Amino acid sequence: MTPVEMALHPLSASKQLLNELNSTSIHSLTVFFCFLTLLLFMLNQTKTRRSKKSNLPPSPPKLPIIGNLHQLGTLPHRSFHALSSKYGPLMFLQLGQTPTLVVSSFDVAKDIYRTHDVAFSNKPQTTAVKMIMYGCMDVAFAPYSEEWRQKRKICVLELLSMKRVRSFQPIREEEVALMLDGIREACAGKSSCVNLTEMLIETSNNIMSRCVLGRKYDTSDGRISFGELGRKMMKHLATFTVGDFFPSLGWVDFLTGQIAEFKATFSALDAFFDQLVAERKRMKMEINGQSDDDKDFVDILLQIQEGGKHDFQLTQNDVKAILMDIFAGGSDTTSTLLEWVFAALLRNPDTMKKVQEEVRRVVGHKSKVDENDLSKMNYLSCVVKETLRLYPPAPLLIPRETLSDVKVKGFDIPSKTRVFVNAWAIQRDPEIWDRPEEFLPERFEKQPEVDFRGNDFQLIPFGSGRRGCIGISFAMASTEYMLANLLYWFDWKLTGSAASMQDVDMSEIWGLTVIKKVPLHLQPTLYKP
Ligand SMILES: *[C@@H]1O[C@H](CO)[C@@H](O)[C@H](O)[C@H]1NC(C)=O
């Protein structure tokens, strides 16, 4: 298990700890461990006594040492939701040695993002994140600082601006065309069934890879399999190690080999980026006058590094950390979201019919979906919004950490508290949403002003405030374009045992992004405009 998984999934952390200890089967280690546990316990007691004065938010009863770790279950967003319906929208947990705040209402989220955003602007630095992100020199996981602010600005202005996102349209068109060809082939073939999950992952990764690195690296070209490494990195980023919950037990991570595993992935990725940058610098001397629209993220970052246009000097490690960040943020999220869109549409045939009618009406007989068509597909955007509401790809967002002591709704939140905002729970809150458990894109036709970009605290799939996601436009461009094409060109049916629409399996698997447990195997039929 990787550190991000562990960060988000503390129970497995403790389970893993037990497993590892069992397998080590060193008697003396066990004795030592018991001794340490006792020490920790005593330490804990003194801490609790010291903090008696402060008015912490309500918390469920905790066990010695592990605190509330055992209450997390396999799907933490659901466990947090269940706990907070008992203990309130501002709930304090002790996850191992880590004080943790769980936020589960619109009202508290608004206070945090609007009134106390700075106090909540740090990020917890787990073992894996520190190792993979060059000591958190990236944007997503960096500590709150002036340096972070400068790098974020560079990403917002240079990499993820609307203009830049538009310049990648030819890449999206080519990659989506390849996906459509694959599906057409399946339609013509005998079994006529496609693994849509696989196609969505491949296509969104290819788009990402070409925008960032200039070409696809998925097929191993004798040097390195970037796809494989990327998947490992994502796994690591979602892992919480033992040391992340019990800082004084950080040495266990060395014993379990976890640290060595992170190091191996990091070294391979680092070497890959070094080689890429060196190659690019060499090429630049050969070819001059590349048009601005042809640039990928590596070109742009290297140009910024040379140009001195910004009053901040990017080091080589900064460049690599930013690339790492963009891969982590952009690779799984798009395909996961699209998978949920399809699953929801298959369960709601009337909605499927309505959105397909809109797409086909707007595109007409052009037999090509234009990027401009997307802005006229109002219902399609409501379908995407409703999916982001019910199935947010990252239900607990990226955790934050308090920078200082802060008072929220009369409660004292200590400095260095890990903070989870349960977007999943807020987006299903019956106090705010009418029939919250139902998939009803129409609700956004009636309330077109409610948006997911972080200004409406009832819908925050990308977070909000200073540490909100900066890649929304990039993600949406791929999502909507892929979706419109798949809906325009094909009619979709379930295959195999899923006889009726109600049988679409909606189970989740926990990770940095929550994915569908059962991949989508569907039967497409070609639509003839
Ligand atoms: C479909 O694709 C997913 C994702 O790549 C994969 O995990 C699954 O095994 C595939 N299903 C089959 C039957 O190949």
PDB file of C-alpha atoms in Angstrom, residues 106-247:
ATOM      1  CA  PHE A 106     -22.067  23.533   3.511  1.00  0.00           C
ATOM      2  CA  ASP A 107     -22.082  25.969   6.384  1.00  0.00           C
ATOM      3  CA  VAL A 108     -18.784  24.898   7.950  1.00  0.00           C
ATOM      4  CA  ALA A 109     -17.131  24.505   4.527  1.00  0.00           C
ATOM      5  CA  LYS A 110     -18.103  28.080   3.758  1.00  0.00           C
ATOM      6  CA  ASP A 111     -16.516  29.310   6.999  1.00  0.00           C
ATOM      7  CA  ILE A 112     -13.338  27.434   6.249  1.00  0.00           C
ATOM      8  CA  TYR A 113     -12.999  28.413   2.602  1.00  0.00           C
ATOM      9  CA  ARG A 114     -14.233  31.974   2.922  1.00  0.00           C
ATOM     10  CA  THR A 115     -13.347  33.221   6.411  1.00  0.00           C
ATOM     11  CA  HIS A 116     -10.430  31.028   7.465  1.00  0.00           C
ATOM     12  CA  ASP A 117      -8.888  30.002   4.150  1.00  0.00           C
ATOM     13  CA  VAL A 118      -5.359  31.076   5.096  1.00  0.00           C
ATOM     14  CA  ALA A 119      -5.421  29.298   8.455  1.00  0.00           C
ATOM     15  CA  PHE A 120      -6.412  26.113   6.613  1.00  0.00           C
ATOM     16  CA  SER A 121      -3.977  26.541   3.717  1.00  0.00           C
ATOM     17  CA  ASN A 122      -1.258  24.081   4.581  1.00  0.00           C
ATOM     18  CA  LYS A 123      -1.046  20.520   3.263  1.00  0.00           C
ATOM     19  CA  PRO A 124      -0.099  17.506   5.349  1.00  0.00           C
ATOM     20  CA  GLN A 125       3.169  16.119   4.023  1.00  0.00           C
ATOM     21  CA  THR A 126       2.991  12.379   4.090  1.00  0.00           C
ATOM     22  CA  THR A 127       6.107  10.278   3.715  1.00  0.00           C
ATOM     23  CA  ALA A 128       5.328   9.366   0.109  1.00  0.00           C
ATOM     24  CA  VAL A 129       4.385  12.870  -0.978  1.00  0.00           C
ATOM     25  CA  LYS A 130       7.621  14.225   0.478  1.00  0.00           C
ATOM     26  CA  MET A 131       9.707  11.646  -1.358  1.00  0.00           C
ATOM     27  CA  ILE A 132       7.919  11.802  -4.701  1.00  0.00           C
ATOM     28  CA  MET A 133       7.300  15.540  -4.943  1.00  0.00           C
ATOM     29  CA  TYR A 134      10.945  16.544  -4.395  1.00  0.00           C
ATOM     30  CA  GLY A 135      10.309  17.441  -0.764  1.00  0.00           C
ATOM     31  CA  CYS A 136       6.990  19.079  -1.669  1.00  0.00           C
ATOM     32  CA  MET A 137       8.420  21.550  -4.169  1.00  0.00           C
ATOM     33  CA  ASP A 138       5.336  21.059  -6.346  1.00  0.00           C
ATOM     34  CA  VAL A 139       2.078  23.018  -6.224  1.00  0.00           C
ATOM     35  CA  ALA A 140      -0.585  20.621  -4.978  1.00  0.00           C
ATOM     36  CA  PHE A 141       1.229  19.399  -1.863  1.00  0.00           C
ATOM     37  CA  ALA A 142       3.638  22.257  -1.107  1.00  0.00           C
ATOM     38  CA  PRO A 143       3.502  24.040   2.234  1.00  0.00           C
ATOM     39  CA  TYR A 144       1.792  27.400   2.165  1.00  0.00           C
ATOM     40  CA  SER A 145       4.512  29.921   1.270  1.00  0.00           C
ATOM     41  CA  GLU A 146       5.465  32.707  -1.074  1.00  0.00           C
ATOM     42  CA  GLU A 147       7.377  30.202  -3.195  1.00  0.00           C
ATOM     43  CA  TRP A 148       4.253  28.059  -3.548  1.00  0.00           C
ATOM     44  CA  ARG A 149       2.252  31.151  -4.513  1.00  0.00           C
ATOM     45  CA  GLN A 150       4.704  31.987  -7.300  1.00  0.00           C
ATOM     46  CA  LYS A 151       4.699  28.464  -8.713  1.00  0.00           C
ATOM     47  CA  ARG A 152       0.926  28.283  -8.567  1.00  0.00           C
ATOM     48  CA  LYS A 153       0.754  31.560 -10.483  1.00  0.00           C
ATOM     49  CA  ILE A 154       3.032  30.186 -13.185  1.00  0.00           C
ATOM     50  CA  CYS A 155       0.824  27.096 -13.561  1.00  0.00           C
ATOM     51  CA  VAL A 156      -2.400  29.106 -13.664  1.00  0.00           C
ATOM     52  CA  LEU A 157      -1.104  31.643 -16.189  1.00  0.00           C
ATOM     53  CA  GLU A 158       1.112  29.506 -18.387  1.00  0.00           C
ATOM     54  CA  LEU A 159       0.028  25.871 -18.249  1.00  0.00           C
ATOM     55  CA  LEU A 160      -3.648  25.724 -17.407  1.00  0.00           C
ATOM     56  CA  SER A 161      -5.055  28.949 -18.830  1.00  0.00           C
ATOM     57  CA  MET A 162      -8.090  28.862 -21.113  1.00  0.00           C
ATOM     58  CA  LYS A 163      -5.903  29.859 -24.063  1.00  0.00           C
ATOM     59  CA  ARG A 164      -3.471  27.022 -23.434  1.00  0.00           C
ATOM     60  CA  VAL A 165      -6.252  24.497 -22.916  1.00  0.00           C
ATOM     61  CA  ARG A 166      -7.706  25.532 -26.279  1.00  0.00           C
ATOM     62  CA  SER A 167      -4.350  25.128 -27.982  1.00  0.00           C
ATOM     63  CA  PHE A 168      -4.463  21.418 -27.117  1.00  0.00           C
ATOM     64  CA  GLN A 169      -7.702  20.823 -29.028  1.00  0.00           C
ATOM     65  CA  PRO A 170      -5.929  19.157 -32.003  1.00  0.00           C
ATOM     66  CA  ILE A 171      -4.445  16.619 -29.583  1.00  0.00           C
ATOM     67  CA  ARG A 172      -7.857  15.872 -28.089  1.00  0.00           C
ATOM     68  CA  GLU A 173      -9.328  15.481 -31.584  1.00  0.00           C
ATOM     69  CA  GLU A 174      -6.655  13.030 -32.701  1.00  0.00           C
ATOM     70  CA  GLU A 175      -6.782  10.888 -29.595  1.00  0.00           C
ATOM     71  CA  VAL A 176     -10.576  10.790 -29.472  1.00  0.00           C
ATOM     72  CA  ALA A 177     -10.674   9.882 -33.170  1.00  0.00           C
ATOM     73  CA  LEU A 178      -8.433   6.897 -32.394  1.00  0.00           C
ATOM     74  CA  MET A 179     -10.774   5.826 -29.602  1.00  0.00           C
ATOM     75  CA  LEU A 180     -13.806   6.123 -31.894  1.00  0.00           C
ATOM     76  CA  ASP A 181     -12.052   4.036 -34.554  1.00  0.00           C
ATOM     77  CA  GLY A 182     -11.457   1.333 -31.978  1.00  0.00           C
ATOM     78  CA  ILE A 183     -15.120   1.291 -31.003  1.00  0.00           C
ATOM     79  CA  ARG A 184     -16.274   1.248 -34.639  1.00  0.00           C
ATOM     80  CA  GLU A 185     -14.063  -1.756 -35.205  1.00  0.00           C
ATOM     81  CA  ALA A 186     -15.719  -3.505 -32.278  1.00  0.00           C
ATOM     82  CA  CYS A 187     -19.163  -2.650 -33.689  1.00  0.00           C
ATOM     83  CA  ALA A 188     -18.222  -4.330 -36.943  1.00  0.00           C
ATOM     84  CA  GLY A 189     -16.743  -7.365 -35.193  1.00  0.00           C
ATOM     85  CA  LYS A 190     -18.466 -10.439 -33.896  1.00  0.00           C
ATOM     86  CA  SER A 191     -18.659  -9.903 -30.141  1.00  0.00           C
ATOM     87  CA  SER A 192     -19.299  -6.150 -30.539  1.00  0.00           C
ATOM     88  CA  CYS A 193     -18.542  -5.563 -26.871  1.00  0.00           C
ATOM     89  CA  VAL A 194     -16.042  -2.999 -25.645  1.00  0.00           C
ATOM     90  CA  ASN A 195     -14.264  -2.503 -22.351  1.00  0.00           C
ATOM     91  CA  LEU A 196     -15.177   1.170 -22.114  1.00  0.00           C
ATOM     92  CA  THR A 197     -13.290   1.621 -18.837  1.00  0.00           C
ATOM     93  CA  GLU A 198     -10.072   0.586 -20.510  1.00  0.00           C
ATOM     94  CA  MET A 199     -10.671   2.868 -23.497  1.00  0.00           C
ATOM     95  CA  LEU A 200     -11.426   5.868 -21.283  1.00  0.00           C
ATOM     96  CA  ILE A 201      -8.250   5.327 -19.247  1.00  0.00           C
ATOM     97  CA  GLU A 202      -6.100   4.913 -22.321  1.00  0.00           C
ATOM     98  CA  THR A 203      -7.510   7.918 -24.142  1.00  0.00           C
ATOM     99  CA  SER A 204      -7.351  10.336 -21.218  1.00  0.00           C
ATOM    100  CA  ASN A 205      -3.815   9.216 -20.392  1.00  0.00           C
ATOM    101  CA  ASN A 206      -2.726   9.650 -23.984  1.00  0.00           C
ATOM    102  CA  ILE A 207      -4.178  13.153 -24.151  1.00  0.00           C
ATOM    103  CA  MET A 208      -2.424  14.016 -20.913  1.00  0.00           C
ATOM    104  CA  SER A 209       0.860  12.516 -22.002  1.00  0.00           C
ATOM    105  CA  ARG A 210       0.895  14.429 -25.280  1.00  0.00           C
ATOM    106  CA  CYS A 211      -0.044  17.767 -23.709  1.00  0.00           C
ATOM    107  CA  VAL A 212       2.568  17.473 -20.990  1.00  0.00           C
ATOM    108  CA  LEU A 213       5.430  15.540 -22.565  1.00  0.00           C
ATOM    109  CA  GLY A 214       4.784  16.058 -26.260  1.00  0.00           C
ATOM    110  CA  ARG A 215       4.187  12.424 -27.065  1.00  0.00           C
ATOM    111  CA  LYS A 216       2.773   9.164 -25.799  1.00  0.00           C
ATOM    112  CA  TYR A 217       5.031   7.108 -23.600  1.00  0.00           C
ATOM    113  CA  ASP A 218       2.690   4.286 -22.869  1.00  0.00           C
ATOM    114  CA  THR A 219       4.349   1.754 -25.078  1.00  0.00           C
ATOM    115  CA  SER A 220       7.658   1.001 -23.548  1.00  0.00           C
ATOM    116  CA  ASP A 221      10.321   2.179 -25.974  1.00  0.00           C
ATOM    117  CA  GLY A 222      13.079   0.172 -24.439  1.00  0.00           C
ATOM    118  CA  ARG A 223      13.897   2.792 -21.858  1.00  0.00           C
ATOM    119  CA  ILE A 224      11.022   2.989 -19.452  1.00  0.00           C
ATOM    120  CA  SER A 225       7.305   2.303 -19.239  1.00  0.00           C
ATOM    121  CA  PHE A 226       5.890   5.604 -18.198  1.00  0.00           C
ATOM    122  CA  GLY A 227       2.350   4.268 -17.849  1.00  0.00           C
ATOM    123  CA  GLU A 228       3.436   1.670 -15.337  1.00  0.00           C
ATOM    124  CA  LEU A 229       5.458   4.211 -13.339  1.00  0.00           C
ATOM    125  CA  GLY A 230       2.590   6.676 -13.372  1.00  0.00           C
ATOM    126  CA  ARG A 231       0.240   4.100 -11.917  1.00  0.00           C
ATOM    127  CA  LYS A 232       2.756   3.270  -9.200  1.00  0.00           C
ATOM    128  CA  MET A 233       3.148   6.942  -8.393  1.00  0.00           C
ATOM    129  CA  MET A 234      -0.622   7.371  -8.048  1.00  0.00           C
ATOM    130  CA  LYS A 235      -0.742   4.416  -5.712  1.00  0.00           C
ATOM    131  CA  HIS A 236       2.080   5.814  -3.587  1.00  0.00           C
ATOM    132  CA  LEU A 237       0.529   9.254  -3.404  1.00  0.00           C
ATOM    133  CA  ALA A 238      -2.628   7.735  -1.928  1.00  0.00           C
ATOM    134  CA  THR A 239      -0.730   5.800   0.728  1.00  0.00           C
ATOM    135  CA  PHE A 240      -0.437   6.699   4.370  1.00  0.00           C
ATOM    136  CA  THR A 241       2.440   4.891   5.975  1.00  0.00           C
ATOM    137  CA  VAL A 242       2.657   3.918   9.616  1.00  0.00           C
ATOM    138  CA  GLY A 243       4.819   6.975  10.218  1.00  0.00           C
ATOM    139  CA  ASP A 244       2.110   9.240   8.848  1.00  0.00           C
ATOM    140  CA  PHE A 245      -0.204   8.305  11.689  1.00  0.00           C
ATOM    141  CA  PHE A 246       2.452   7.582  14.276  1.00  0.00           C
ATOM    142  CA  PRO A 247       5.352   9.962  13.605  1.00  0.00           C
TER     143      PRO A 247
END
